[in-house]
PDB file of N, CA and C in Angstrom:
ATOM      1  N   MET U1444      16.075  65.825  19.863  1.00 90.00           N
ATOM      2  CA  MET U1444      14.703  65.596  20.270  1.00 90.00           C
ATOM      3  C   MET U1444      13.831  65.479  19.026  1.00 90.00           C
ATOM      4  N   THR U1445      12.881  64.577  19.069  1.00 94.00           N
ATOM      5  CA  THR U1445      11.966  64.370  17.954  1.00 94.00           C
ATOM      6  C   THR U1445      11.079  65.597  17.783  1.00 94.00           C
ATOM      7  N   GLU U1446      10.981  66.038  16.559  1.00 96.00           N
ATOM      8  CA  GLU U1446      10.096  67.164  16.257  1.00 96.00           C
ATOM      9  C   GLU U1446       8.673  66.644  16.093  1.00 96.00           C
ATOM     10  N   LEU U1447       7.763  67.237  16.805  1.00 97.00           N
ATOM     11  CA  LEU U1447       6.363  66.855  16.715  1.00 97.00           C
ATOM     12  C   LEU U1447       5.587  67.949  16.002  1.00 97.00           C
ATOM     13  N   THR U1448       4.593  67.534  15.266  1.00 97.00           N
ATOM     14  CA  THR U1448       3.694  68.525  14.682  1.00 97.00           C
ATOM     15  C   THR U1448       2.791  69.034  15.799  1.00 97.00           C
ATOM     16  N   PRO U1449       2.205  70.200  15.635  1.00 97.00           N
ATOM     17  CA  PRO U1449       1.268  70.674  16.654  1.00 97.00           C
ATOM     18  C   PRO U1449       0.132  69.675  16.893  1.00 97.00           C
ATOM     19  N   GLU U1450      -0.322  69.016  15.852  1.00 98.00           N
ATOM     20  CA  GLU U1450      -1.392  68.028  15.991  1.00 98.00           C
ATOM     21  C   GLU U1450      -0.932  66.831  16.813  1.00 98.00           C
ATOM     22  N   GLN U1451       0.296  66.372  16.579  1.00 97.00           N
ATOM     23  CA  GLN U1451       0.830  65.260  17.359  1.00 97.00           C
ATOM     24  C   GLN U1451       0.969  65.654  18.829  1.00 97.00           C
ATOM     25  N   GLN U1452       1.469  66.844  19.059  1.00 97.00           N
ATOM     26  CA  GLN U1452       1.639  67.304  20.437  1.00 97.00           C
ATOM     27  C   GLN U1452       0.291  67.319  21.157  1.00 97.00           C
ATOM     28  N   ILE U1453      -0.735  67.867  20.517  1.00 97.00           N
ATOM     29  CA  ILE U1453      -2.066  67.894  21.127  1.00 97.00           C
ATOM     30  C   ILE U1453      -2.583  66.477  21.362  1.00 97.00           C
ATOM     31  N   ALA U1454      -2.412  65.602  20.401  1.00 98.00           N
ATOM     32  CA  ALA U1454      -2.884  64.220  20.537  1.00 98.00           C
ATOM     33  C   ALA U1454      -2.180  63.506  21.683  1.00 98.00           C
ATOM     34  N   PHE U1455      -0.872  63.678  21.789  1.00 98.00           N
ATOM     35  CA  PHE U1455      -0.116  62.996  22.839  1.00 98.00           C
ATOM     36  C   PHE U1455      -0.439  63.578  24.216  1.00 98.00           C
ATOM     37  N   GLU U1456      -0.561  64.898  24.289  1.00 97.00           N
ATOM     38  CA  GLU U1456      -0.938  65.521  25.560  1.00 97.00           C
ATOM     39  C   GLU U1456      -2.331  65.065  25.986  1.00 97.00           C
ATOM     40  N   SER U1457      -3.242  64.989  25.036  1.00 97.00           N
ATOM     41  CA  SER U1457      -4.601  64.532  25.332  1.00 97.00           C
ATOM     42  C   SER U1457      -4.598  63.095  25.837  1.00 97.00           C
ATOM     43  N   ALA U1458      -3.816  62.244  25.195  1.00 98.00           N
ATOM     44  CA  ALA U1458      -3.731  60.843  25.617  1.00 98.00           C
ATOM     45  C   ALA U1458      -3.153  60.739  27.029  1.00 98.00           C
ATOM     46  N   ALA U1459      -2.125  61.518  27.318  1.00 98.00           N
ATOM     47  CA  ALA U1459      -1.519  61.491  28.651  1.00 98.00           C
ATOM     48  C   ALA U1459      -2.511  61.993  29.703  1.00 98.00           C
ATOM     49  N   PHE U1460      -3.256  63.039  29.368  1.00 97.00           N
ATOM     50  CA  PHE U1460      -4.257  63.568  30.289  1.00 97.00           C
ATOM     51  C   PHE U1460      -5.341  62.528  30.562  1.00 97.00           C
ATOM     52  N   ARG U1461      -5.840  61.875  29.512  1.00 98.00           N
ATOM     53  CA  ARG U1461      -6.862  60.848  29.697  1.00 98.00           C
ATOM     54  C   ARG U1461      -6.348  59.715  30.572  1.00 98.00           C
ATOM     55  N   ARG U1462      -5.100  59.342  30.377  1.00 98.00           N
ATOM     56  CA  ARG U1462      -4.515  58.266  31.186  1.00 98.00           C
ATOM     57  C   ARG U1462      -4.402  58.691  32.647  1.00 98.00           C
ATOM     58  N   LEU U1463      -4.003  59.938  32.894  1.00 97.00           N
ATOM     59  CA  LEU U1463      -3.927  60.454  34.261  1.00 97.00           C
ATOM     60  C   LEU U1463      -5.302  60.446  34.912  1.00 97.00           C
ATOM     61  N   VAL U1464      -6.311  60.928  34.201  1.00 98.00           N
ATOM     62  CA  VAL U1464      -7.669  60.963  34.748  1.00 98.00           C
ATOM     63  C   VAL U1464      -8.148  59.544  35.047  1.00 98.00           C
ATOM     64  N   ASN U1465      -7.948  58.619  34.129  1.00 98.00           N
ATOM     65  CA  ASN U1465      -8.357  57.231  34.363  1.00 98.00           C
ATOM     66  C   ASN U1465      -7.627  56.626  35.554  1.00 98.00           C
ATOM     67  N   HIS U1466      -6.343  56.920  35.681  1.00 98.00           N
ATOM     68  CA  HIS U1466      -5.561  56.422  36.803  1.00 98.00           C
ATOM     69  C   HIS U1466      -6.137  56.944  38.123  1.00 98.00           C
ATOM     70  N   LEU U1467      -6.456  58.238  38.164  1.00 97.00           N
ATOM     71  CA  LEU U1467      -7.008  58.812  39.392  1.00 97.00           C
ATOM     72  C   LEU U1467      -8.396  58.255  39.696  1.00 97.00           C
ATOM     73  N   ARG U1468      -9.171  57.955  38.662  1.00 97.00           N
ATOM     74  CA  ARG U1468     -10.487  57.340  38.883  1.00 97.00           C
ATOM     75  C   ARG U1468     -10.338  55.959  39.496  1.00 97.00           C
ATOM     76  N   GLU U1469      -9.336  55.209  39.066  1.00 97.00           N
ATOM     77  CA  GLU U1469      -9.102  53.860  39.581  1.00 97.00           C
ATOM     78  C   GLU U1469      -8.529  53.876  40.994  1.00 97.00           C
ATOM     79  N   ARG U1470      -7.904  54.982  41.376  1.00 97.00           N
ATOM     80  CA  ARG U1470      -7.248  55.070  42.679  1.00 97.00           C
ATOM     81  C   ARG U1470      -8.055  55.931  43.651  1.00 97.00           C
ATOM     82  N   GLY U1471      -9.298  55.517  43.895  1.00 95.00           N
ATOM     83  CA  GLY U1471     -10.127  56.227  44.850  1.00 95.00           C
ATOM     84  C   GLY U1471      -9.562  56.201  46.254  1.00 95.00           C
ATOM     85  N   ASP U1472      -8.649  55.271  46.512  1.00 95.00           N
ATOM     86  CA  ASP U1472      -8.016  55.203  47.824  1.00 95.00           C
ATOM     87  C   ASP U1472      -7.059  56.364  48.059  1.00 95.00           C
ATOM     88  N   VAL U1473      -6.614  56.994  46.988  1.00 96.00           N
ATOM     89  CA  VAL U1473      -5.716  58.147  47.125  1.00 96.00           C
ATOM     90  C   VAL U1473      -6.574  59.384  47.337  1.00 96.00           C
ATOM     91  N   GLN U1474      -6.425  59.981  48.493  1.00 96.00           N
ATOM     92  CA  GLN U1474      -7.232  61.125  48.867  1.00 96.00           C
ATOM     93  C   GLN U1474      -6.706  62.410  48.216  1.00 96.00           C
ATOM     94  N   ASN U1475      -7.621  63.340  47.957  1.00 96.00           N
ATOM     95  CA  ASN U1475      -7.214  64.614  47.371  1.00 96.00           C
ATOM     96  C   ASN U1475      -6.214  65.354  48.239  1.00 96.00           C
ATOM     97  N   ILE U1476      -6.386  65.282  49.548  1.00 96.00           N
ATOM     98  CA  ILE U1476      -5.453  65.980  50.433  1.00 96.00           C
ATOM     99  C   ILE U1476      -4.047  65.395  50.302  1.00 96.00           C
ATOM    100  N   ASP U1477      -3.953  64.082  50.065  1.00 95.00           N
ATOM    101  CA  ASP U1477      -2.634  63.476  49.850  1.00 95.00           C
ATOM    102  C   ASP U1477      -2.010  63.993  48.560  1.00 95.00           C
ATOM    103  N   LEU U1478      -2.827  64.081  47.511  1.00 95.00           N
ATOM    104  CA  LEU U1478      -2.324  64.635  46.244  1.00 95.00           C
ATOM    105  C   LEU U1478      -1.853  66.067  46.440  1.00 95.00           C
ATOM    106  N   MET U1479      -2.652  66.864  47.145  1.00 94.00           N
ATOM    107  CA  MET U1479      -2.274  68.266  47.382  1.00 94.00           C
ATOM    108  C   MET U1479      -0.973  68.357  48.171  1.00 94.00           C
ATOM    109  N   ASN U1480      -0.859  67.526  49.202  1.00 94.00           N
ATOM    110  CA  ASN U1480       0.332  67.585  50.045  1.00 94.00           C
ATOM    111  C   ASN U1480       1.584  67.130  49.300  1.00 94.00           C
ATOM    112  N   LEU U1481       1.442  66.179  48.400  1.00 93.00           N
ATOM    113  CA  LEU U1481       2.605  65.657  47.681  1.00 93.00           C
ATOM    114  C   LEU U1481       2.904  66.402  46.381  1.00 93.00           C
ATOM    115  N   ALA U1482       1.851  66.766  45.651  1.00 93.00           N
ATOM    116  CA  ALA U1482       2.064  67.304  44.304  1.00 93.00           C
ATOM    117  C   ALA U1482       1.569  68.735  44.120  1.00 93.00           C
ATOM    118  N   GLY U1483       0.810  69.255  45.072  1.00 92.00           N
ATOM    119  CA  GLY U1483       0.315  70.615  44.942  1.00 92.00           C
ATOM    120  C   GLY U1483      -0.897  70.759  44.036  1.00 92.00           C
ATOM    121  N   PHE U1484      -1.510  69.644  43.663  1.00 94.00           N
ATOM    122  CA  PHE U1484      -2.750  69.666  42.898  1.00 94.00           C
ATOM    123  C   PHE U1484      -3.537  68.405  43.215  1.00 94.00           C
ATOM    124  N   CYS U1485      -4.836  68.447  42.892  1.00 96.00           N
ATOM    125  CA  CYS U1485      -5.688  67.287  43.138  1.00 96.00           C
ATOM    126  C   CYS U1485      -6.732  67.174  42.035  1.00 96.00           C
ATOM    127  N   ARG U1486      -7.660  66.272  42.203  1.00 98.00           N
ATOM    128  CA  ARG U1486      -8.722  66.080  41.214  1.00 98.00           C
ATOM    129  C   ARG U1486      -9.535  67.354  41.018  1.00 98.00           C
ATOM    130  N   ASN U1487      -9.792  68.075  42.116  1.00 97.00           N
ATOM    131  CA  ASN U1487     -10.546  69.324  41.997  1.00 97.00           C
ATOM    132  C   ASN U1487      -9.770  70.355  41.175  1.00 97.00           C
ATOM    133  N   CYS U1488      -8.472  70.410  41.351  1.00 96.00           N
ATOM    134  CA  CYS U1488      -7.651  71.316  40.540  1.00 96.00           C
ATOM    135  C   CYS U1488      -7.785  70.958  39.066  1.00 96.00           C
ATOM    136  N   LEU U1489      -7.679  69.664  38.753  1.00 97.00           N
ATOM    137  CA  LEU U1489      -7.822  69.232  37.356  1.00 97.00           C
ATOM    138  C   LEU U1489      -9.178  69.636  36.797  1.00 97.00           C
ATOM    139  N   SER U1490     -10.229  69.476  37.597  1.00 98.00           N
ATOM    140  CA  SER U1490     -11.557  69.845  37.102  1.00 98.00           C
ATOM    141  C   SER U1490     -11.663  71.353  36.897  1.00 98.00           C
ATOM    142  N   ASN U1491     -11.016  72.129  37.761  1.00 97.00           N
ATOM    143  CA  ASN U1491     -11.008  73.587  37.575  1.00 97.00           C
ATOM    144  C   ASN U1491     -10.241  73.972  36.320  1.00 97.00           C
ATOM    145  N   TRP U1492      -9.104  73.344  36.081  1.00 97.00           N
ATOM    146  CA  TRP U1492      -8.313  73.646  34.880  1.00 97.00           C
ATOM    147  C   TRP U1492      -9.087  73.270  33.627  1.00 97.00           C
ATOM    148  N   TYR U1493      -9.796  72.157  33.684  1.00 97.00           N
ATOM    149  CA  TYR U1493     -10.611  71.702  32.553  1.00 97.00           C
ATOM    150  C   TYR U1493     -11.704  72.730  32.264  1.00 97.00           C
ATOM    151  N   ARG U1494     -12.388  73.170  33.323  1.00 98.00           N
ATOM    152  CA  ARG U1494     -13.465  74.152  33.173  1.00 98.00           C
ATOM    153  C   ARG U1494     -12.925  75.470  32.634  1.00 98.00           C
ATOM    154  N   GLU U1495     -11.787  75.910  33.123  1.00 98.00           N
ATOM    155  CA  GLU U1495     -11.183  77.154  32.648  1.00 98.00           C
ATOM    156  C   GLU U1495     -10.821  77.058  31.167  1.00 98.00           C
ATOM    157  N   ALA U1496     -10.299  75.913  30.744  1.00 97.00           N
ATOM    158  CA  ALA U1496      -9.962  75.720  29.329  1.00 97.00           C
ATOM    159  C   ALA U1496     -11.216  75.767  28.469  1.00 97.00           C
ATOM    160  N   ALA U1497     -12.281  75.136  28.953  1.00 98.00           N
ATOM    161  CA  ALA U1497     -13.546  75.166  28.210  1.00 98.00           C
ATOM    162  C   ALA U1497     -14.057  76.594  28.090  1.00 98.00           C
ATOM    163  N   GLU U1498     -14.026  77.328  29.189  1.00 98.00           N
ATOM    164  CA  GLU U1498     -14.517  78.700  29.174  1.00 98.00           C
ATOM    165  C   GLU U1498     -13.678  79.588  28.266  1.00 98.00           C
ATOM    166  N   GLN U1499     -12.362  79.371  28.245  1.00 98.00           N
ATOM    167  CA  GLN U1499     -11.499  80.138  27.341  1.00 98.00           C
ATOM    168  C   GLN U1499     -11.831  79.862  25.890  1.00 98.00           C
ATOM    169  N   ALA U1500     -12.366  78.678  25.616  1.00 97.00           N
ATOM    170  CA  ALA U1500     -12.768  78.314  24.258  1.00 97.00           C
ATOM    171  C   ALA U1500     -14.218  78.713  23.976  1.00 97.00           C
ATOM    172  N   GLY U1501     -14.837  79.402  24.934  1.00 98.00           N
ATOM    173  CA  GLY U1501     -16.203  79.857  24.745  1.00 98.00           C
ATOM    174  C   GLY U1501     -17.263  78.833  25.057  1.00 98.00           C
ATOM    175  N   VAL U1502     -16.886  77.769  25.772  1.00 98.00           N
ATOM    176  CA  VAL U1502     -17.832  76.711  26.134  1.00 98.00           C
ATOM    177  C   VAL U1502     -18.118  76.817  27.629  1.00 98.00           C
ATOM    178  N   PRO U1503     -19.334  77.244  27.992  1.00 97.00           N
ATOM    179  CA  PRO U1503     -19.639  77.331  29.418  1.00 97.00           C
ATOM    180  C   PRO U1503     -19.752  75.934  30.022  1.00 97.00           C
ATOM    181  N   LEU U1504     -19.133  75.747  31.160  1.00 97.00           N
ATOM    182  CA  LEU U1504     -19.140  74.455  31.831  1.00 97.00           C
ATOM    183  C   LEU U1504     -19.255  74.718  33.329  1.00 97.00           C
ATOM    184  N   ALA U1505     -20.264  74.173  33.951  1.00 98.00           N
ATOM    185  CA  ALA U1505     -20.473  74.365  35.382  1.00 98.00           C
ATOM    186  C   ALA U1505     -19.426  73.586  36.174  1.00 98.00           C
ATOM    187  N   LYS U1506     -19.174  74.046  37.382  1.00 98.00           N
ATOM    188  CA  LYS U1506     -18.204  73.395  38.271  1.00 98.00           C
ATOM    189  C   LYS U1506     -18.536  71.925  38.466  1.00 98.00           C
ATOM    190  N   GLU U1507     -19.792  71.604  38.726  1.00 98.00           N
ATOM    191  CA  GLU U1507     -20.187  70.213  38.943  1.00 98.00           C
ATOM    192  C   GLU U1507     -20.018  69.385  37.681  1.00 98.00           C
ATOM    193  N   GLU U1508     -20.220  69.988  36.501  1.00 98.00           N
ATOM    194  CA  GLU U1508     -20.023  69.264  35.243  1.00 98.00           C
ATOM    195  C   GLU U1508     -18.558  68.902  35.046  1.00 98.00           C
ATOM    196  N   SER U1509     -17.673  69.855  35.299  1.00 98.00           N
ATOM    197  CA  SER U1509     -16.248  69.565  35.114  1.00 98.00           C
ATOM    198  C   SER U1509     -15.757  68.556  36.144  1.00 98.00           C
ATOM    199  N   ARG U1510     -16.298  68.607  37.342  1.00 98.00           N
ATOM    200  CA  ARG U1510     -15.924  67.608  38.356  1.00 98.00           C
ATOM    201  C   ARG U1510     -16.372  66.219  37.935  1.00 98.00           C
ATOM    202  N   GLU U1511     -17.571  66.110  37.390  1.00 98.00           N
ATOM    203  CA  GLU U1511     -18.055  64.795  36.958  1.00 98.00           C
ATOM    204  C   GLU U1511     -17.194  64.242  35.827  1.00 98.00           C
ATOM    205  N   ILE U1512     -16.690  65.110  34.962  1.00 97.00           N
ATOM    206  CA  ILE U1512     -15.802  64.675  33.877  1.00 97.00           C
ATOM    207  C   ILE U1512     -14.522  64.073  34.465  1.00 97.00           C
ATOM    208  N   ILE U1513     -13.976  64.707  35.478  1.00 98.00           N
ATOM    209  CA  ILE U1513     -12.718  64.231  36.075  1.00 98.00           C
ATOM    210  C   ILE U1513     -12.953  63.026  36.984  1.00 98.00           C
ATOM    211  N   TYR U1514     -13.974  63.084  37.818  1.00 98.00           N
ATOM    212  CA  TYR U1514     -14.219  62.009  38.778  1.00 98.00           C
ATOM    213  C   TYR U1514     -14.883  60.790  38.153  1.00 98.00           C
ATOM    214  N   GLY U1515     -15.530  60.962  37.006  1.00 97.00           N
ATOM    215  CA  GLY U1515     -16.213  59.847  36.365  1.00 97.00           C
ATOM    216  C   GLY U1515     -17.578  59.551  36.964  1.00 97.00           C
ATOM    217  N   MET U1516     -18.035  60.421  37.838  1.00 97.00           N
ATOM    218  CA  MET U1516     -19.335  60.300  38.501  1.00 97.00           C
ATOM    219  C   MET U1516     -19.598  61.632  39.196  1.00 97.00           C
ATOM    220  N   PRO U1517     -20.817  61.875  39.641  1.00 98.00           N
ATOM    221  CA  PRO U1517     -21.047  63.105  40.404  1.00 98.00           C
ATOM    222  C   PRO U1517     -20.105  63.180  41.612  1.00 98.00           C
ATOM    223  N   TYR U1518     -19.616  64.375  41.877  1.00 97.00           N
ATOM    224  CA  TYR U1518     -18.645  64.589  42.947  1.00 97.00           C
ATOM    225  C   TYR U1518     -19.160  64.070  44.293  1.00 97.00           C
ATOM    226  N   GLU U1519     -20.411  64.363  44.623  1.00 97.00           N
ATOM    227  CA  GLU U1519     -20.955  63.909  45.906  1.00 97.00           C
ATOM    228  C   GLU U1519     -20.943  62.385  46.011  1.00 97.00           C
ATOM    229  N   GLU U1520     -21.215  61.706  44.904  1.00 97.00           N
ATOM    230  CA  GLU U1520     -21.176  60.243  44.907  1.00 97.00           C
ATOM    231  C   GLU U1520     -19.748  59.752  45.160  1.00 97.00           C
ATOM    232  N   TRP U1521     -18.767  60.386  44.498  1.00 97.00           N
ATOM    233  CA  TRP U1521     -17.371  60.008  44.714  1.00 97.00           C
ATOM    234  C   TRP U1521     -16.992  60.206  46.177  1.00 97.00           C
ATOM    235  N   ARG U1522     -17.403  61.345  46.732  1.00 96.00           N
ATOM    236  CA  ARG U1522     -17.083  61.631  48.141  1.00 96.00           C
ATOM    237  C   ARG U1522     -17.661  60.566  49.064  1.00 96.00           C
ATOM    238  N   GLU U1523     -18.913  60.188  48.827  1.00 97.00           N
ATOM    239  CA  GLU U1523     -19.539  59.168  49.663  1.00 97.00           C
ATOM    240  C   GLU U1523     -18.813  57.836  49.575  1.00 97.00           C
ATOM    241  N   ARG U1524     -18.362  57.489  48.372  1.00 96.00           N
ATOM    242  CA  ARG U1524     -17.688  56.204  48.164  1.00 96.00           C
ATOM    243  C   ARG U1524     -16.247  56.195  48.673  1.00 96.00           C
ATOM    244  N   ASN U1525     -15.546  57.315  48.511  1.00 96.00           N
ATOM    245  CA  ASN U1525     -14.093  57.289  48.681  1.00 96.00           C
ATOM    246  C   ASN U1525     -13.500  58.204  49.737  1.00 96.00           C
ATOM    247  N   GLN U1526     -14.117  59.324  50.005  1.00 95.00           N
ATOM    248  CA  GLN U1526     -13.453  60.300  50.869  1.00 95.00           C
ATOM    249  C   GLN U1526     -13.590  59.928  52.328  1.00 95.00           C
ATOM    250  N   ARG U1527     -12.489  60.050  53.037  1.00 94.00           N
ATOM    251  CA  ARG U1527     -12.516  59.837  54.474  1.00 94.00           C
ATOM    252  C   ARG U1527     -11.963  61.088  55.148  1.00 94.00           C
ATOM    253  N   GLU U1528     -12.237  61.207  56.410  1.00 94.00           N
ATOM    254  CA  GLU U1528     -11.797  62.371  57.170  1.00 94.00           C
ATOM    255  C   GLU U1528     -10.278  62.443  57.172  1.00 94.00           C
ATOM    256  N   ALA U1529      -9.770  63.630  56.892  1.00 94.00           N
ATOM    257  CA  ALA U1529      -8.320  63.826  56.894  1.00 94.00           C
ATOM    258  C   ALA U1529      -7.786  63.747  58.320  1.00 94.00           C
ATOM    259  N   SER U1530      -6.620  63.160  58.446  1.00 93.00           N
ATOM    260  CA  SER U1530      -5.989  63.057  59.763  1.00 93.00           C
ATOM    261  C   SER U1530      -5.426  64.421  60.167  1.00 93.00           C
ATOM    262  N   ALA U1531      -5.109  64.540  61.429  1.00 95.00           N
ATOM    263  CA  ALA U1531      -4.494  65.779  61.923  1.00 95.00           C
ATOM    264  C   ALA U1531      -3.179  66.047  61.190  1.00 95.00           C
ATOM    265  N   GLU U1532      -2.419  64.987  60.909  1.00 93.00           N
ATOM    266  CA  GLU U1532      -1.147  65.141  60.206  1.00 93.00           C
ATOM    267  C   GLU U1532      -1.366  65.630  58.774  1.00 93.00           C
ATOM    268  N   GLN U1533      -2.377  65.079  58.095  1.00 93.00           N
ATOM    269  CA  GLN U1533      -2.676  65.516  56.727  1.00 93.00           C
ATOM    270  C   GLN U1533      -3.096  66.980  56.713  1.00 93.00           C
ATOM    271  N   LYS U1534      -3.940  67.362  57.658  1.00 93.00           N
ATOM    272  CA  LYS U1534      -4.405  68.746  57.728  1.00 93.00           C
ATOM    273  C   LYS U1534      -3.249  69.699  58.025  1.00 93.00           C
ATOM    274  N   ALA U1535      -2.368  69.309  58.928  1.00 94.00           N
ATOM    275  CA  ALA U1535      -1.216  70.155  59.267  1.00 94.00           C
ATOM    276  C   ALA U1535      -0.297  70.320  58.062  1.00 94.00           C
ATOM    277  N   ALA U1536      -0.050  69.228  57.345  1.00 92.00           N
ATOM    278  CA  ALA U1536       0.799  69.301  56.147  1.00 92.00           C
ATOM    279  C   ALA U1536       0.161  70.193  55.091  1.00 92.00           C
ATOM    280  N   PHE U1537      -1.154  70.095  54.948  1.00 91.00           N
ATOM    281  CA  PHE U1537      -1.854  70.928  53.972  1.00 91.00           C
ATOM    282  C   PHE U1537      -1.707  72.402  54.336  1.00 91.00           C
ATOM    283  N   GLU U1538      -1.893  72.738  55.596  1.00 91.00           N
ATOM    284  CA  GLU U1538      -1.771  74.139  56.023  1.00 91.00           C
ATOM    285  C   GLU U1538      -0.350  74.657  55.813  1.00 91.00           C
ATOM    286  N   LEU U1539       0.621  73.805  56.047  1.00 88.00           N
ATOM    287  CA  LEU U1539       2.016  74.191  55.868  1.00 88.00           C
ATOM    288  C   LEU U1539       2.346  74.453  54.400  1.00 88.00           C
ATOM    289  N   ASN U1540       1.806  73.619  53.518  1.00 82.00           N
ATOM    290  CA  ASN U1540       2.121  73.700  52.093  1.00 82.00           C
ATOM    291  C   ASN U1540       0.997  74.283  51.246  1.00 82.00           C
ATOM    292  N   ARG U1541      -0.002  74.865  51.876  1.00 79.00           N
ATOM    293  CA  ARG U1541      -1.185  75.354  51.187  1.00 79.00           C
ATOM    294  C   ARG U1541      -0.800  76.242  50.015  1.00 79.00           C
ATOM    295  N   PRO U1542      -1.328  75.894  48.830  1.00 70.00           N
ATOM    296  CA  PRO U1542      -1.019  76.734  47.648  1.00 70.00           C
ATOM    297  C   PRO U1542      -1.713  78.079  47.769  1.00 70.00           C
ATOM    298  N   ASN U1543      -1.094  79.076  47.179  1.00 68.00           N
ATOM    299  CA  ASN U1543      -1.702  80.398  47.160  1.00 68.00           C
ATOM    300  C   ASN U1543      -2.925  80.373  46.272  1.00 68.00           C
ATOM    301  N   ALA U1544      -3.982  81.034  46.704  1.00 52.00           N
ATOM    302  CA  ALA U1544      -5.186  81.132  45.872  1.00 52.00           C
ATOM    303  C   ALA U1544      -4.864  81.995  44.658  1.00 52.00           C
ATOM    304  N   GLU U1545      -5.310  81.533  43.507  1.00 50.00           N
ATOM    305  CA  GLU U1545      -5.028  82.288  42.284  1.00 50.00           C
ATOM    306  C   GLU U1545      -6.191  83.160  41.934  1.00 50.00           C
TER     307      GLU U1545
END
């Protein structure tokens, strides 16, 4: 395996994260509940992880600020543009696979 410097690792992880965020911004048709049901995380999870990382570094970041960073717009605007009511099947799958609150 190629040995990476800590700086390279951070740079590559950052690039991959940015690409993931951009991909999710482009795929507004993919609902958060679908992400949760398939992968166990969603855009809101990413925004929470981002906010937690900022806070661990001593940078206060409000929930709405971290969501706007991930969604690329205010969360309410994204919801109005993209979110649709979850189907009974989606809700049932979510309840079955609901992650434990941390």
